[in-house]
Amino acid sequence: MKEQRMKILEMLAAGTINAVEAEQLLKAIDDTPSTTVTKHALKNVVVLIDSKEGDNVRINLPLEFVNLLKGNKFNVNFDEYNIDIDAIIDLVNSGVVGELVNIKSSDGDTVLIKVE
């Protein structure tokens, strides 16, 4: 981002853009989300599913990727357990930490969704 700022200032100094355009460009790069990820800041959404048939699903996603669960790109049948994945995503995005879903069915299936 520092290089982008310098390029904008060079363009301003050279007369390629005016002050208003420079301000708009600087604001645009300041509003762009940073792609730098700090390891200590990451939280994870963990989905654990164990079926009585022995099927085991383990999904461990950084919080930043939780929206991948929308559209069920992992082909996990959340509907079978009456899990509203959109409501869970809303909880996660609001900052909730800990267990969100903990289901143990009578036929031996277990579903656990938590934020760590």
PDB file of C-alpha atoms in Angstrom:
ATOM      1  CA  MET A   1       0.000   0.000   0.000  1.00  0.00           C
ATOM      2  CA  LYS A   2       2.919   2.332   0.699  1.00  0.00           C
ATOM      3  CA  GLU A   3       4.082   1.948  -2.909  1.00  0.00           C
ATOM      4  CA  GLN A   4       0.589   2.840  -4.166  1.00  0.00           C
ATOM      5  CA  ARG A   5       0.532   5.972  -2.029  1.00  0.00           C
ATOM      6  CA  MET A   6       3.952   7.028  -3.342  1.00  0.00           C
ATOM      7  CA  LYS A   7       2.830   6.470  -6.950  1.00  0.00           C
ATOM      8  CA  ILE A   8      -0.246   8.668  -6.386  1.00  0.00           C
ATOM      9  CA  LEU A   9       1.900  11.409  -4.837  1.00  0.00           C
ATOM     10  CA  GLU A  10       4.345  11.189  -7.765  1.00  0.00           C
ATOM     11  CA  MET A  11       1.436  11.527 -10.216  1.00  0.00           C
ATOM     12  CA  LEU A  12       0.234  14.583  -8.293  1.00  0.00           C
ATOM     13  CA  ALA A  13       3.701  16.151  -8.318  1.00  0.00           C
ATOM     14  CA  ALA A  14       4.052  15.484 -12.054  1.00  0.00           C
ATOM     15  CA  GLY A  15       0.702  17.105 -12.759  1.00  0.00           C
ATOM     16  CA  THR A  16      -0.808  13.884 -14.135  1.00  0.00           C
ATOM     17  CA  ILE A  17      -3.647  14.161 -11.612  1.00  0.00           C
ATOM     18  CA  ASN A  18      -4.987  17.083  -9.586  1.00  0.00           C
ATOM     19  CA  ALA A  19      -5.325  17.312  -5.793  1.00  0.00           C
ATOM     20  CA  VAL A  20      -8.974  16.193  -5.795  1.00  0.00           C
ATOM     21  CA  GLU A  21      -8.151  13.101  -7.859  1.00  0.00           C
ATOM     22  CA  ALA A  22      -5.179  12.319  -5.618  1.00  0.00           C
ATOM     23  CA  GLU A  23      -7.382  12.588  -2.542  1.00  0.00           C
ATOM     24  CA  GLN A  24      -9.948  10.237  -4.091  1.00  0.00           C
ATOM     25  CA  LEU A  25      -7.284   7.694  -5.014  1.00  0.00           C
ATOM     26  CA  LEU A  26      -5.699   7.847  -1.559  1.00  0.00           C
ATOM     27  CA  LYS A  27      -9.087   7.365   0.062  1.00  0.00           C
ATOM     28  CA  ALA A  28      -9.797   4.391  -2.216  1.00  0.00           C
ATOM     29  CA  ILE A  29      -6.618   2.572  -1.206  1.00  0.00           C
ATOM     30  CA  ASP A  30      -7.176   3.412   2.465  1.00  0.00           C
ATOM     31  CA  ASP A  31     -10.673   1.860   2.257  1.00  0.00           C
ATOM     32  CA  THR A  32      -9.328  -1.335   0.665  1.00  0.00           C
ATOM     33  CA  PRO A  33      -9.201  -4.138   3.253  1.00  0.00           C
ATOM     34  CA  SER A  34      -5.698  -5.177   4.169  1.00  0.00           C
ATOM     35  CA  THR A  35      -4.622  -8.593   2.929  1.00  0.00           C
ATOM     36  CA  THR A  36      -2.132  -8.935   5.767  1.00  0.00           C
ATOM     37  CA  VAL A  37      -3.199 -11.661   8.174  1.00  0.00           C
ATOM     38  CA  THR A  38      -1.725 -11.808  11.635  1.00  0.00           C
ATOM     39  CA  LYS A  39      -1.595 -15.347  12.917  1.00  0.00           C
ATOM     40  CA  HIS A  40      -2.486 -14.486  16.523  1.00  0.00           C
ATOM     41  CA  ALA A  41      -5.645 -12.623  15.456  1.00  0.00           C
ATOM     42  CA  LEU A  42      -7.232 -15.572  13.661  1.00  0.00           C
ATOM     43  CA  LYS A  43     -10.123 -17.474  15.134  1.00  0.00           C
ATOM     44  CA  ASN A  44     -11.386 -20.708  13.662  1.00  0.00           C
ATOM     45  CA  VAL A  45     -14.818 -22.109  12.976  1.00  0.00           C
ATOM     46  CA  VAL A  46     -14.698 -25.826  13.681  1.00  0.00           C
ATOM     47  CA  VAL A  47     -17.335 -28.239  12.349  1.00  0.00           C
ATOM     48  CA  LEU A  48     -17.180 -31.824  13.623  1.00  0.00           C
ATOM     49  CA  ILE A  49     -19.662 -34.414  12.390  1.00  0.00           C
ATOM     50  CA  ASP A  50     -19.554 -38.087  13.373  1.00  0.00           C
ATOM     51  CA  SER A  51     -22.201 -40.448  12.024  1.00  0.00           C
ATOM     52  CA  LYS A  52     -23.172 -43.835  13.391  1.00  0.00           C
ATOM     53  CA  GLU A  53     -22.022 -45.327  10.068  1.00  0.00           C
ATOM     54  CA  GLY A  54     -18.487 -44.176  10.873  1.00  0.00           C
ATOM     55  CA  ASP A  55     -18.405 -41.140   8.584  1.00  0.00           C
ATOM     56  CA  ASN A  56     -16.337 -38.350  10.112  1.00  0.00           C
ATOM     57  CA  VAL A  57     -16.250 -34.782   8.834  1.00  0.00           C
ATOM     58  CA  ARG A  58     -13.684 -32.341  10.212  1.00  0.00           C
ATOM     59  CA  ILE A  59     -13.759 -28.760   8.933  1.00  0.00           C
ATOM     60  CA  ASN A  60     -11.453 -26.167  10.491  1.00  0.00           C
ATOM     61  CA  LEU A  61     -11.841 -22.783   8.803  1.00  0.00           C
ATOM     62  CA  PRO A  62     -10.299 -19.441   9.653  1.00  0.00           C
ATOM     63  CA  LEU A  63     -13.074 -17.051  10.614  1.00  0.00           C
ATOM     64  CA  GLU A  64     -12.333 -14.994   7.513  1.00  0.00           C
ATOM     65  CA  PHE A  65     -13.459 -17.914   5.327  1.00  0.00           C
ATOM     66  CA  VAL A  66     -16.627 -18.814   7.222  1.00  0.00           C
ATOM     67  CA  ASN A  67     -18.832 -17.501   4.415  1.00  0.00           C
ATOM     68  CA  LEU A  68     -17.660 -20.462   2.316  1.00  0.00           C
ATOM     69  CA  LEU A  69     -20.199 -22.491   4.288  1.00  0.00           C
ATOM     70  CA  LYS A  70     -22.937 -20.543   2.536  1.00  0.00           C
ATOM     71  CA  GLY A  71     -24.154 -22.542  -0.379  1.00  0.00           C
ATOM     72  CA  ASN A  72     -22.847 -25.695   1.345  1.00  0.00           C
ATOM     73  CA  LYS A  73     -19.733 -25.984  -0.797  1.00  0.00           C
ATOM     74  CA  PHE A  74     -18.590 -28.895   1.390  1.00  0.00           C
ATOM     75  CA  ASN A  75     -21.690 -31.007   0.622  1.00  0.00           C
ATOM     76  CA  VAL A  76     -22.452 -31.500   4.300  1.00  0.00           C
ATOM     77  CA  ASN A  77     -26.169 -32.109   4.902  1.00  0.00           C
ATOM     78  CA  PHE A  78     -26.831 -29.494   7.593  1.00  0.00           C
ATOM     79  CA  ASP A  79     -30.581 -29.648   6.834  1.00  0.00           C
ATOM     80  CA  GLU A  80     -30.715 -33.203   8.135  1.00  0.00           C
ATOM     81  CA  TYR A  81     -29.977 -31.789  11.599  1.00  0.00           C
ATOM     82  CA  ASN A  82     -32.165 -28.660  11.184  1.00  0.00           C
ATOM     83  CA  ILE A  83     -29.100 -26.377  11.272  1.00  0.00           C
ATOM     84  CA  ASP A  84     -29.610 -22.869   9.882  1.00  0.00           C
ATOM     85  CA  ILE A  85     -26.126 -22.207   8.518  1.00  0.00           C
ATOM     86  CA  ASP A  86     -26.977 -18.559   7.731  1.00  0.00           C
ATOM     87  CA  ALA A  87     -27.897 -17.938  11.395  1.00  0.00           C
ATOM     88  CA  ILE A  88     -24.609 -19.528  12.458  1.00  0.00           C
ATOM     89  CA  ILE A  89     -22.670 -17.325  10.042  1.00  0.00           C
ATOM     90  CA  ASP A  90     -24.431 -14.273  11.473  1.00  0.00           C
ATOM     91  CA  LEU A  91     -23.432 -15.328  15.019  1.00  0.00           C
ATOM     92  CA  VAL A  92     -19.829 -15.889  13.998  1.00  0.00           C
ATOM     93  CA  ASN A  93     -19.639 -12.565  12.165  1.00  0.00           C
ATOM     94  CA  SER A  94     -21.037 -10.804  15.241  1.00  0.00           C
ATOM     95  CA  GLY A  95     -18.111 -12.068  17.347  1.00  0.00           C
ATOM     96  CA  VAL A  96     -19.601 -15.008  19.260  1.00  0.00           C
ATOM     97  CA  VAL A  97     -16.948 -17.449  20.552  1.00  0.00           C
ATOM     98  CA  GLY A  98     -17.507 -20.989  21.850  1.00  0.00           C
ATOM     99  CA  GLU A  99     -19.988 -23.729  21.003  1.00  0.00           C
ATOM    100  CA  LEU A 100     -22.714 -22.688  18.588  1.00  0.00           C
ATOM    101  CA  VAL A 101     -24.249 -26.094  17.875  1.00  0.00           C
ATOM    102  CA  ASN A 102     -23.919 -29.365  19.785  1.00  0.00           C
ATOM    103  CA  ILE A 103     -26.273 -32.102  18.607  1.00  0.00           C
ATOM    104  CA  LYS A 104     -26.298 -35.754  19.606  1.00  0.00           C
ATOM    105  CA  SER A 105     -29.068 -37.611  17.811  1.00  0.00           C
ATOM    106  CA  SER A 106     -30.787 -40.731  19.115  1.00  0.00           C
ATOM    107  CA  ASP A 107     -29.321 -42.792  16.287  1.00  0.00           C
ATOM    108  CA  GLY A 108     -25.732 -41.927  17.258  1.00  0.00           C
ATOM    109  CA  ASP A 109     -24.881 -38.968  15.010  1.00  0.00           C
ATOM    110  CA  THR A 110     -23.012 -36.023  16.526  1.00  0.00           C
ATOM    111  CA  VAL A 111     -22.664 -32.504  15.142  1.00  0.00           C
ATOM    112  CA  LEU A 112     -20.536 -29.853  16.868  1.00  0.00           C
ATOM    113  CA  ILE A 113     -19.938 -26.359  15.503  1.00  0.00           C
ATOM    114  CA  LYS A 114     -17.788 -23.987  17.527  1.00  0.00           C
ATOM    115  CA  VAL A 115     -15.613 -20.892  17.242  1.00  0.00           C
ATOM    116  CA  GLU A 116     -12.156 -21.073  18.850  1.00  0.00           C
TER     117      GLU A 116
END
